[in-house]
């Protein structure tokens, strides 16, 4: 599952991928990520919310036997 998540994150558009990497993988605070990305804190939060929603939708299609989404 972790491998699938990392792969799905790599496929995200750069703006979304950067926010996820900074917050979840680098452990930055929202404020720190916002400063690095030159955006308001609310933008970082909305990018994460949108990303998590999209990943959750894709996760419904996840097949753990093949580590691919969609049909087995």
Coordinates of N, CA and C in Angstrom, one line a residue:
X1 N 0.8 -1.2 0.0 CA 0.0 0.0 0.0 C 0.9 1.3 0.0
X2 N 1.9 1.3 0.8 CA 2.8 2.4 0.9 C 3.4 2.7 -0.5
X3 N 3.8 1.6 -1.2 CA 4.4 1.8 -2.5 C 3.4 2.4 -3.5
X4 N 2.1 2.0 -3.4 CA 1.1 2.5 -4.2 C 0.9 4.0 -4.0
X5 N 0.9 4.4 -2.7 CA 0.7 5.8 -2.3 C 1.8 6.6 -2.8
X6 N 3.0 6.2 -2.6 CA 4.2 6.9 -3.2 C 4.1 7.1 -4.7
X7 N 3.7 6.0 -5.4 CA 3.6 6.1 -6.8 C 2.5 7.1 -7.2
X8 N 1.4 7.0 -6.5 CA 0.3 8.0 -6.8 C 0.7 9.4 -6.6
X9 N 1.5 9.6 -5.5 CA 1.9 11.0 -5.2 C 2.9 11.5 -6.3
X10 N 3.7 10.6 -6.8 CA 4.7 11.0 -7.9 C 3.9 11.4 -9.2
X11 N 2.7 10.9 -9.3 CA 1.9 11.2 -10.5 C 1.1 12.5 -10.4
X12 N 1.1 13.1 -9.2 CA 0.4 14.4 -9.0 C 1.0 15.5 -9.7
X13 N 0.3 16.5 -10.1 CA 0.9 17.8 -10.6 C 1.8 18.3 -9.6
X14 N 2.8 19.0 -10.0 CA 3.9 19.6 -9.2 C 3.4 20.3 -8.0
X15 N 2.4 21.2 -8.1 CA 1.9 22.0 -7.0 C 1.4 21.1 -5.9
X16 N 0.6 20.1 -6.2 CA 0.1 19.2 -5.2 C 1.2 18.3 -4.6
X17 N 2.0 17.8 -5.5 CA 3.1 16.9 -5.0 C 4.0 17.6 -4.1
X18 N 4.3 18.9 -4.3 CA 5.2 19.6 -3.5 C 4.6 19.8 -2.1
X19 N 3.3 20.1 -2.0 CA 2.7 20.3 -0.7 C 2.7 19.0 0.1
X20 N 2.3 17.9 -0.6 CA 2.3 16.6 0.1 C 3.7 16.2 0.6
X21 N 4.7 16.4 -0.3 CA 6.1 16.0 0.2 C 6.5 16.9 1.4
X22 N 6.3 18.1 1.3 CA 6.7 19.0 2.4 C 6.0 18.7 3.7
X23 N 4.7 18.5 3.7 CA 4.0 18.3 4.9 C 4.1 16.8 5.4
X24 N 3.9 15.9 4.6 CA 3.8 14.5 5.0 C 5.2 13.7 5.0
X25 N 6.0 14.1 4.1 CA 7.3 13.3 4.0 C 8.4 14.1 4.7
X26 N 8.4 15.4 4.6 CA 9.5 16.2 5.3 C 9.1 16.7 6.7
X27 N 7.8 16.6 7.0 CA 7.4 17.0 8.3 C 7.3 18.5 8.6
X28 N 7.2 19.2 7.5 CA 7.1 20.7 7.7 C 5.8 21.1 8.3
X29 N 5.7 22.2 8.9 CA 4.5 22.8 9.4 C 3.8 23.5 8.2
X30 N 2.5 23.7 8.3 CA 1.8 24.4 7.2 C 2.5 25.7 6.8
X31 N 2.8 26.5 7.9 CA 3.4 27.8 7.7 C 4.7 27.7 6.9
X32 N 5.6 26.7 7.3 CA 6.9 26.5 6.6 C 6.7 26.2 5.2
X33 N 5.8 25.3 4.9 CA 5.5 24.9 3.5 C 5.0 26.1 2.7
X34 N 4.1 26.8 3.3 CA 3.6 28.0 2.6 C 4.7 29.0 2.3
X35 N 5.6 29.2 3.2 CA 6.7 30.1 2.9 C 7.6 29.6 1.8
X36 N 7.9 28.3 1.8 CA 8.7 27.7 0.7 C 8.0 27.8 -0.7
X37 N 6.7 27.6 -0.6 CA 5.9 27.6 -1.9 C 5.5 29.0 -2.3
X38 N 5.7 30.0 -1.4 CA 5.2 31.4 -1.7 C 3.7 31.5 -1.9
X39 N 3.0 30.8 -1.1 CA 1.5 30.8 -1.1 C 1.0 31.0 0.3
X40 N -0.3 31.4 0.5 CA -0.9 31.5 1.8 C -1.0 30.1 2.4
X41 N -1.1 30.0 3.7 CA -1.3 28.8 4.5 C -2.6 28.1 4.0
X42 N -3.6 28.8 3.8 CA -4.9 28.3 3.3 C -4.7 27.5 2.0
X43 N -3.9 28.0 1.1 CA -3.6 27.3 -0.1 C -3.0 26.0 0.1
X44 N -2.0 25.9 1.0 CA -1.4 24.7 1.3 C -2.4 23.7 1.8
X45 N -3.2 24.1 2.7 CA -4.3 23.3 3.3 C -5.3 22.8 2.2
X46 N -5.7 23.7 1.3 CA -6.6 23.3 0.3 C -6.0 22.3 -0.7
X47 N -4.7 22.5 -1.0 CA -4.0 21.5 -1.9 C -4.0 20.2 -1.2
X48 N -3.7 20.1 0.1 CA -3.6 18.8 0.7 C -5.0 18.2 0.8
X49 N -6.0 19.0 1.1 CA -7.4 18.4 1.2 C -7.8 17.8 -0.2
X50 N -7.6 18.6 -1.3 CA -7.9 18.1 -2.6 C -7.1 16.8 -3.0
X51 N -5.8 16.8 -2.6 CA -5.0 15.7 -2.9 C -5.5 14.4 -2.2
X52 N -5.7 14.6 -0.9 CA -6.2 13.4 -0.1 C -7.5 12.9 -0.6
X53 N -8.4 13.8 -1.0 CA -9.7 13.4 -1.6 C -9.5 12.6 -2.9
X54 N -8.6 13.1 -3.7 CA -8.3 12.4 -5.0 C -7.7 11.0 -4.7
X55 N -6.7 11.0 -3.8 CA -6.0 9.7 -3.5 C -7.0 8.7 -2.9
X56 N -7.9 9.2 -2.1 CA -8.9 8.3 -1.5 C -9.8 7.7 -2.6
X57 N -10.2 8.5 -3.6 CA -11.0 8.0 -4.7 C -10.2 6.9 -5.5
X58 N -9.0 7.2 -5.7 CA -8.1 6.2 -6.5 C -7.9 5.0 -5.6
X59 N -7.8 5.1 -4.3 CA -7.5 4.0 -3.4 C -8.6 3.0 -3.5
X60 N -9.9 3.4 -3.8 CA -11.0 2.5 -3.9 C -10.8 1.5 -5.1
X61 N -10.0 1.9 -6.0 CA -9.7 1.0 -7.2 C -8.4 0.2 -7.0
X62 N -7.7 0.4 -5.9 CA -6.4 -0.2 -5.6 C -6.6 -1.7 -5.5
X63 N -5.7 -2.5 -6.1 CA -5.7 -3.9 -6.0 C -4.3 -4.3 -5.4
X64 N -4.3 -4.7 -4.1 CA -3.1 -4.9 -3.4 C -2.3 -6.1 -4.0
X65 N -2.9 -7.0 -4.7 CA -2.2 -8.1 -5.3 C -1.3 -7.7 -6.4
X66 N -1.7 -6.7 -7.2 CA -0.9 -6.3 -8.3 C -0.2 -5.0 -8.1
X67 N -0.5 -4.3 -7.0 CA 0.1 -3.0 -6.7 C -0.3 -2.0 -7.8
X68 N -1.4 -2.2 -8.5 CA -1.8 -1.3 -9.5 C -3.3 -0.9 -9.2
X69 N -3.7 0.2 -9.8 CA -5.1 0.5 -9.7 C -5.9 0.0 -10.9
X70 N -7.2 -0.2 -10.6 CA -8.0 -0.7 -11.7 C -8.1 -2.3 -11.6
X71 N -8.3 -2.9 -12.8 CA -8.6 -4.3 -12.8 C -7.4 -5.1 -12.5
X72 N -7.6 -6.3 -12.0 CA -6.5 -7.2 -11.5 C -5.8 -7.9 -12.7

